[in-house]
Tab-separated table of C-alpha atoms in Angstrom:
chain	number	residue	atom	x	y	z
A	67	UNK	CA	0.000	0.000	0.000
A	68	UNK	CA	1.086	3.636	-0.530
A	69	UNK	CA	2.096	6.089	2.071
A	70	UNK	CA	-1.190	7.787	1.827
A	71	UNK	CA	-2.891	4.720	3.247
A	72	UNK	CA	-0.239	4.174	6.016
A	73	UNK	CA	-1.593	4.689	9.507
A	74	UNK	CA	1.171	6.987	10.827
A	75	UNK	CA	0.542	8.935	14.063
A	76	UNK	CA	1.531	12.294	12.589
A	77	UNK	CA	0.534	14.369	15.591
A	78	UNK	CA	2.592	12.243	17.976
A	79	UNK	CA	5.668	12.459	15.750
A	80	UNK	CA	5.441	16.260	15.671
A	81	UNK	CA	5.231	16.451	19.448
A	82	UNK	CA	8.365	14.299	19.929
A	83	UNK	CA	10.444	15.960	17.230
A	84	UNK	CA	12.902	18.756	18.262
A	85	UNK	CA	11.748	22.286	17.753
A	86	UNK	CA	12.901	24.139	14.703
A	87	UNK	CA	15.728	26.588	15.403
A	88	UNK	CA	14.696	30.202	15.088
A	89	UNK	CA	17.007	32.667	13.434
A	90	UNK	CA	18.417	35.122	15.996
A	91	UNK	CA	17.748	38.701	15.148
A	92	UNK	CA	20.762	40.953	15.535
A	93	UNK	CA	20.358	44.638	15.142
A	94	UNK	CA	24.101	45.233	15.122
A	95	UNK	CA	25.990	45.201	11.875
A	96	UNK	CA	28.447	42.427	11.269
A	97	UNK	CA	31.336	42.381	8.952
A	98	UNK	CA	29.962	39.166	7.440
A	99	UNK	CA	26.780	41.029	6.489
A	100	UNK	CA	28.801	43.020	4.007
A	101	UNK	CA	30.189	39.956	2.311
A	102	UNK	CA	33.441	39.754	4.311
A	103	UNK	CA	34.464	36.572	6.012
A	104	UNK	CA	36.027	36.946	9.440
A	105	UNK	CA	37.689	34.068	11.241
A	106	UNK	CA	37.353	34.484	15.024
A	107	UNK	CA	39.523	32.541	17.455
A	108	UNK	CA	39.316	32.179	21.146
A	109	UNK	CA	42.207	33.931	22.936
A	110	UNK	CA	44.780	31.553	24.273
A	111	UNK	CA	45.097	31.338	28.014
A	112	UNK	CA	48.307	33.011	29.159
A	113	UNK	CA	50.904	30.770	30.695
A	114	UNK	CA	51.533	31.393	34.388
A	115	UNK	CA	55.178	32.198	35.106
A	116	UNK	CA	56.645	30.430	38.098
A	117	UNK	CA	58.862	32.258	40.608
A	118	UNK	CA	61.482	29.628	39.852
A	119	UNK	CA	61.708	30.890	36.274
A	120	UNK	CA	62.583	34.459	37.311
A	121	UNK	CA	66.292	35.332	37.049
A	122	UNK	CA	68.244	36.278	40.164
A	123	UNK	CA	68.533	39.897	39.032
A	124	UNK	CA	64.745	40.313	38.903
A	125	UNK	CA	64.206	38.608	42.255
A	126	UNK	CA	66.766	40.904	43.870
A	127	UNK	CA	64.949	43.955	42.523
A	128	UNK	CA	61.725	42.644	44.079
A	129	UNK	CA	63.389	41.790	47.396
A	130	UNK	CA	64.876	45.291	47.537
A	131	UNK	CA	61.415	46.761	48.278
A	132	UNK	CA	60.558	44.321	51.077
A	133	UNK	CA	60.398	45.544	54.690
A	134	UNK	CA	63.191	44.302	56.917
A	135	UNK	CA	61.108	41.660	58.725
A	136	UNK	CA	59.887	40.190	55.428
A	137	UNK	CA	63.403	40.238	54.018
A	138	UNK	CA	64.650	38.281	57.012
A	139	UNK	CA	61.829	35.751	56.599
A	140	UNK	CA	62.181	34.898	52.902
A	141	UNK	CA	65.074	32.549	53.620
A	142	UNK	CA	62.543	29.974	54.839
A	143	UNK	CA	60.932	29.716	51.386
A	144	UNK	CA	63.692	27.801	49.602
A	145	UNK	CA	67.462	27.427	49.402
A	146	UNK	CA	67.690	29.799	46.448
A	147	UNK	CA	65.901	32.601	48.284
A	148	UNK	CA	68.032	31.931	51.352
A	149	UNK	CA	71.124	32.443	49.194
A	150	UNK	CA	69.770	35.619	47.556
A	151	UNK	CA	68.809	37.121	50.911
A	152	UNK	CA	72.481	37.723	51.724
A	153	UNK	CA	73.260	39.471	48.433
A	154	UNK	CA	75.251	42.684	48.977
A	155	UNK	CA	72.806	44.801	46.974
A	156	UNK	CA	70.111	44.294	49.645
A	157	UNK	CA	72.239	45.339	52.607
A	158	UNK	CA	73.921	48.647	51.791
A	159	UNK	CA	71.808	50.498	54.366
A	160	UNK	CA	69.641	49.138	57.211
A	161	UNK	CA	67.473	51.056	59.690
A	162	UNK	CA	66.515	49.353	62.981
A	163	UNK	CA	65.507	52.523	64.817
A	164	UNK	CA	63.342	52.057	67.881
A	165	UNK	CA	63.166	48.236	67.869
A	166	UNK	CA	62.250	46.971	71.335
A	167	UNK	CA	63.898	43.577	70.763
A	168	UNK	CA	66.660	44.146	68.233
A	169	UNK	CA	68.806	41.125	69.144
A	170	UNK	CA	67.692	38.746	66.383
A	171	UNK	CA	67.430	41.409	63.695
A	172	UNK	CA	70.817	42.884	64.582
A	173	UNK	CA	72.413	39.431	64.579
A	174	UNK	CA	71.100	38.725	61.068
A	175	UNK	CA	72.065	42.169	59.781
A	176	UNK	CA	75.631	41.944	61.083
A	177	UNK	CA	76.091	38.675	59.181
A	178	UNK	CA	75.573	40.559	55.937
A	179	UNK	CA	77.915	43.080	54.338
A	180	UNK	CA	75.944	46.074	55.554
A	181	UNK	CA	77.832	49.360	55.180
A	182	UNK	CA	75.376	51.745	56.868
A	183	UNK	CA	73.504	50.729	60.023
A	184	UNK	CA	71.105	52.900	62.031
A	185	UNK	CA	69.993	51.413	65.326
A	186	UNK	CA	69.252	54.382	67.632
A	187	UNK	CA	66.863	54.155	70.579
A	188	UNK	CA	66.786	50.360	70.375
A	189	UNK	CA	66.995	47.629	72.997
A	190	UNK	CA	69.685	44.978	72.662
A	191	UNK	CA	69.977	42.446	75.466
A	192	UNK	CA	72.481	39.873	74.248
A	193	UNK	CA	74.489	39.438	71.076
A	194	UNK	CA	77.440	37.174	70.365
A	195	UNK	CA	79.808	37.855	67.499
A	196	UNK	CA	82.544	35.290	67.024
A	197	UNK	CA	85.205	37.723	65.873
A	198	UNK	CA	83.266	38.455	62.701
A	199	UNK	CA	84.907	41.244	60.656
A	200	UNK	CA	82.337	43.916	59.816
A	201	UNK	CA	82.337	46.182	56.770
A	202	UNK	CA	80.331	49.060	58.222
A	203	UNK	CA	81.306	52.573	57.224
A	204	UNK	CA	78.511	54.345	59.154
A	205	UNK	CA	77.150	53.184	62.511
A	206	UNK	CA	74.573	54.890	64.740
A	207	UNK	CA	73.715	53.350	68.123
A	208	UNK	CA	72.737	56.602	69.838
A	209	UNK	CA	70.558	56.409	72.955
A	210	UNK	CA	70.204	52.636	72.720
A	211	UNK	CA	70.045	50.269	75.669
A	212	UNK	CA	72.937	47.942	74.958
A	213	UNK	CA	75.394	46.134	77.278
A	214	UNK	CA	78.969	47.380	77.207
A	215	UNK	CA	80.226	43.889	76.309
A	216	UNK	CA	77.990	43.755	73.225
A	217	UNK	CA	79.099	47.229	72.196
A	218	UNK	CA	82.736	46.186	72.548
A	219	UNK	CA	82.246	43.157	70.282
A	220	UNK	CA	80.620	45.304	67.587
A	221	UNK	CA	83.161	48.142	67.632
A	222	UNK	CA	86.143	45.784	67.768
A	223	UNK	CA	84.882	44.066	64.627
A	224	UNK	CA	84.907	47.301	62.618
A	225	UNK	CA	87.888	48.427	60.572
A	226	UNK	CA	86.339	50.752	57.994
A	227	UNK	CA	84.237	53.164	60.048
A	228	UNK	CA	83.961	56.706	58.744
A	229	UNK	CA	81.024	57.946	60.845
A	230	UNK	CA	80.285	56.684	64.370
A	231	UNK	CA	77.615	57.903	66.802
A	232	UNK	CA	77.444	56.466	70.344
A	233	UNK	CA	75.550	59.327	71.968
A	234	UNK	CA	74.369	58.730	75.516
A	235	UNK	CA	76.005	55.318	75.976
A	236	UNK	CA	78.137	53.863	78.752
A	237	UNK	CA	81.500	53.165	77.117
A	238	UNK	CA	84.837	51.625	78.055
A	239	UNK	CA	88.461	52.150	77.094
A	240	UNK	CA	88.189	49.227	74.677
A	241	UNK	CA	85.278	50.879	72.877
A	242	UNK	CA	86.803	54.343	72.699
A	243	UNK	CA	90.065	52.950	71.339
A	244	UNK	CA	88.870	52.825	67.734
A	245	UNK	CA	92.428	53.297	66.537
A	246	UNK	CA	92.032	50.560	63.934
A	247	UNK	CA	89.487	52.738	62.122
A	248	UNK	CA	92.061	55.094	60.673
A	249	UNK	CA	89.552	56.522	58.172
A	250	UNK	CA	87.160	57.741	60.885
A	251	UNK	CA	85.973	61.270	60.031
A	252	UNK	CA	82.965	61.901	62.294
A	253	UNK	CA	82.637	60.832	65.934
A	254	UNK	CA	79.726	61.628	68.244
A	255	UNK	CA	80.340	60.860	71.936
A	256	UNK	CA	77.834	63.360	73.319
A	257	UNK	CA	76.736	62.458	76.835
A	258	UNK	CA	79.040	59.427	77.034
A	259	UNK	CA	81.000	58.261	80.062
A	260	UNK	CA	83.186	55.410	81.272
A	261	UNK	CA	86.425	56.004	79.350
A	262	UNK	CA	89.773	57.360	80.476
A	263	UNK	CA	91.714	60.334	79.148
A	264	UNK	CA	94.486	57.957	77.976
A	265	UNK	CA	92.074	56.012	75.736
A	266	UNK	CA	90.687	59.279	74.356
A	267	UNK	CA	94.194	60.551	73.607
A	268	UNK	CA	95.129	57.318	71.832
A	269	UNK	CA	92.033	57.541	69.650
A	270	UNK	CA	92.623	61.189	68.720
A	271	UNK	CA	96.218	60.466	67.753
A	272	UNK	CA	95.175	57.631	65.446
A	273	UNK	CA	92.250	59.234	63.589
A	274	UNK	CA	92.136	62.317	61.382
A	275	UNK	CA	88.723	63.490	62.537
A	276	UNK	CA	86.859	66.274	60.772
A	277	UNK	CA	83.860	66.422	63.139
A	278	UNK	CA	83.953	65.662	66.873
A	279	UNK	CA	81.128	65.986	69.401
A	280	UNK	CA	82.195	65.710	73.069
A	281	UNK	CA	79.329	67.694	74.561
A	282	UNK	CA	78.182	66.914	78.097
A	283	UNK	CA	80.654	64.090	78.649
A	284	UNK	CA	81.879	63.245	82.143
A	285	UNK	CA	85.208	64.977	81.649
A	286	UNK	CA	88.071	65.978	83.861
A	287	UNK	CA	90.673	68.616	83.047
A	288	UNK	CA	92.969	65.844	81.788
A	289	UNK	CA	90.343	64.804	79.236
A	290	UNK	CA	90.116	68.343	77.854
A	291	UNK	CA	93.893	68.659	77.836
A	292	UNK	CA	94.100	65.407	75.870
A	293	UNK	CA	91.660	66.830	73.323
A	294	UNK	CA	93.392	70.166	72.822
A	295	UNK	CA	96.852	68.594	72.596
A	296	UNK	CA	96.026	65.686	70.273
A	297	UNK	CA	93.073	66.720	68.133
A	298	UNK	CA	93.665	66.448	64.398
A	299	UNK	CA	94.430	69.708	62.610
A	300	UNK	CA	91.847	68.641	59.995
A	301	UNK	CA	88.937	69.260	62.394
A	302	UNK	CA	86.325	71.658	61.017
A	303	UNK	CA	83.404	71.058	63.447
A	304	UNK	CA	83.888	70.749	67.223
A	305	UNK	CA	81.437	70.614	70.142
A	306	UNK	CA	82.707	70.947	73.735
A	307	UNK	CA	79.410	72.011	75.324
A	308	UNK	CA	78.808	71.445	79.005
A	309	UNK	CA	82.406	71.498	80.252
A	310	UNK	CA	82.174	73.252	83.608
A	311	UNK	CA	85.747	74.460	84.104
A	312	UNK	CA	87.730	77.387	82.734
A	313	UNK	CA	88.611	77.090	79.049
A	314	UNK	CA	90.858	80.113	78.511
A	315	UNK	CA	94.136	78.234	78.047
A	316	UNK	CA	92.457	75.319	76.259
A	317	UNK	CA	90.861	77.638	73.687
A	318	UNK	CA	94.252	79.134	72.856
A	319	UNK	CA	95.784	75.675	72.381
A	320	UNK	CA	92.802	74.612	70.306
A	321	UNK	CA	93.041	77.591	67.962
A	322	UNK	CA	96.767	77.048	67.462
A	323	UNK	CA	96.298	73.357	66.696
A	324	UNK	CA	93.093	73.474	64.591
A	325	UNK	CA	93.114	76.615	62.421
A	326	UNK	CA	90.462	75.284	60.002
A	327	UNK	CA	87.543	75.169	62.451
A	328	UNK	CA	84.299	76.342	60.831
A	329	UNK	CA	81.770	75.446	63.556
A	330	UNK	CA	82.556	75.717	67.280
A	331	UNK	CA	79.959	74.951	69.958
A	332	UNK	CA	80.873	76.091	73.494
A	333	UNK	CA	77.340	76.057	74.907
A	334	UNK	CA	77.096	76.114	78.735
A	335	UNK	CA	80.836	76.455	79.328
A	336	UNK	CA	82.757	78.920	81.500
A	337	UNK	CA	84.134	80.776	78.484
A	338	UNK	CA	84.814	84.482	79.002
A	339	UNK	CA	85.024	87.419	76.609
A	340	UNK	CA	88.816	87.428	77.040
A	341	UNK	CA	88.909	84.518	74.582
A	342	UNK	CA	87.275	86.468	71.717
A	343	UNK	CA	90.566	87.877	70.327
A	344	UNK	CA	91.912	84.316	70.300
A	345	UNK	CA	88.821	83.017	68.472
A	346	UNK	CA	89.287	85.811	65.944
A	347	UNK	CA	92.382	83.963	64.700
A	348	UNK	CA	90.086	81.286	63.237
A	349	UNK	CA	89.878	82.703	59.721
A	350	UNK	CA	87.285	80.114	58.622
A	351	UNK	CA	84.954	80.311	61.649
A	352	UNK	CA	81.365	80.631	60.411
A	353	UNK	CA	79.196	79.316	63.259
A	354	UNK	CA	79.821	80.051	66.956
A	355	UNK	CA	77.536	78.930	69.782
A	356	UNK	CA	77.838	80.816	73.077
A	357	UNK	CA	74.437	79.855	74.484
A	358	UNK	CA	74.250	79.922	78.284
A	359	UNK	CA	77.862	81.133	78.632
A	360	UNK	CA	76.884	83.318	81.561
A	361	UNK	CA	80.397	84.690	82.140
A	362	UNK	CA	80.072	86.717	78.917
A	363	UNK	CA	78.404	90.128	79.117
A	364	UNK	CA	75.921	91.047	76.404
A	365	UNK	CA	77.895	94.195	75.599
A	366	UNK	CA	80.875	92.050	74.569
A	367	UNK	CA	78.958	90.279	71.780
A	368	UNK	CA	79.888	92.785	69.082
A	369	UNK	CA	81.626	90.083	67.038
A	370	UNK	CA	80.855	91.442	63.590
A	371	UNK	CA	84.221	93.173	63.300
A	372	UNK	CA	86.146	90.904	65.688
A	373	UNK	CA	85.399	87.764	63.625
A	374	UNK	CA	84.729	88.895	60.027
A	375	UNK	CA	84.016	85.369	58.755
A	376	UNK	CA	81.219	84.761	61.307
A	377	UNK	CA	77.779	84.084	59.781
A	378	UNK	CA	75.829	82.329	62.574
A	379	UNK	CA	75.800	83.197	66.288
A	380	UNK	CA	73.767	81.349	68.924
A	381	UNK	CA	73.214	83.067	72.280
A	382	UNK	CA	70.191	81.205	73.681
A	383	UNK	CA	69.711	81.924	77.385
A	384	UNK	CA	72.437	84.559	77.343
A	385	UNK	CA	70.687	87.498	75.696
A	386	UNK	CA	67.229	88.503	77.023
A	387	UNK	CA	64.455	88.411	74.444
A	388	UNK	CA	63.963	92.156	74.787
A	389	UNK	CA	67.575	92.805	73.774
A	390	UNK	CA	67.610	90.463	70.761
A	391	UNK	CA	66.262	93.076	68.282
A	392	UNK	CA	69.035	95.457	69.349
A	393	UNK	CA	71.697	92.774	68.898
A	394	UNK	CA	70.331	91.809	65.476
A	395	UNK	CA	70.415	95.456	64.456
A	396	UNK	CA	74.012	95.816	65.629
A	397	UNK	CA	75.003	92.637	63.751
A	398	UNK	CA	73.028	92.836	60.485
A	399	UNK	CA	75.333	90.444	58.651
A	400	UNK	CA	75.118	87.700	61.307
A	401	UNK	CA	72.137	85.371	61.761
A	402	UNK	CA	71.237	85.207	65.469
A	403	UNK	CA	69.785	82.110	67.210
A	404	UNK	CA	69.028	80.105	64.067
A	405	UNK	CA	70.404	76.759	65.327
A	406	UNK	CA	68.906	75.707	68.684
A	407	UNK	CA	70.353	72.181	68.377
A	408	UNK	CA	73.841	71.088	67.434
A	409	UNK	CA	74.232	68.832	64.396
A	410	UNK	CA	77.978	68.276	64.787
A	411	UNK	CA	78.872	64.624	64.023
A	412	UNK	CA	75.230	63.647	64.456
A	413	UNK	CA	73.736	61.330	61.811
A	414	UNK	CA	71.261	62.926	59.439
């Protein structure tokens, strides 16, 4: 029989058949609509680069921006990072200022080839250095709490110091005898104690200092005599503030020995106006501090003609505020009371 006579359930077949696809209407123009054929490809997924594939130079540049604590911790990642952590480029300058427990950090830092270390106002309880030679050129331990024995082990390991600041620390003759650092240029011992005049003399004879700060040290007359008789003639900045004995003879010896002084701080000393003609022999003197030198009368401060090279004069506590305008008028070329704090041999 023909198909026309076949009993086929047409309605059932239509219900089970898939629906006809409808053409999607797109209002946007396509390049294909204008007869152009465009082959579109899916973008390839970018390959992830492993840290292991980065060269050492790139890793070091990344490590350079890490904080100190993170830099000390990367050695636990792998042997390669442990090796790179001690690279010289990462340890030129380290700042540990104000650390309450600086023992571990300082121990790690001193194992590197650090050349500039700032560790002021820090607390160091115990540190053992097995005769390790250090390459530091600049060291600042000012106002830190550190045992004398630890300080001795650090200083004795240095041979290349150029700038050293130990302000406010308890020292010893072994610490002050930094004779092995023959290139030392700046030394700040402000407020220090515990060393003899013999150790100070030995140090001054061995180093050609340019800046020396001995303000408010526990000094005797023999200490000051050792300074004036052995200080390098290359000194340009000197601070002897707080010495409470007569300085007339010492100033004369100092001027004869160190003719290149540019900045001289004699704050709170017993200096008298009789020493002004002697100070006038310093042809390069630019900054003179006479603050709280109560043995000097205000009328004797006409230093504009006495010291022609003078540019800065500090007289805090010596000249009453009401008389300052008169003094500034009498000394128009000299800047009065512009430096309330001494920066001699202090780290910047």
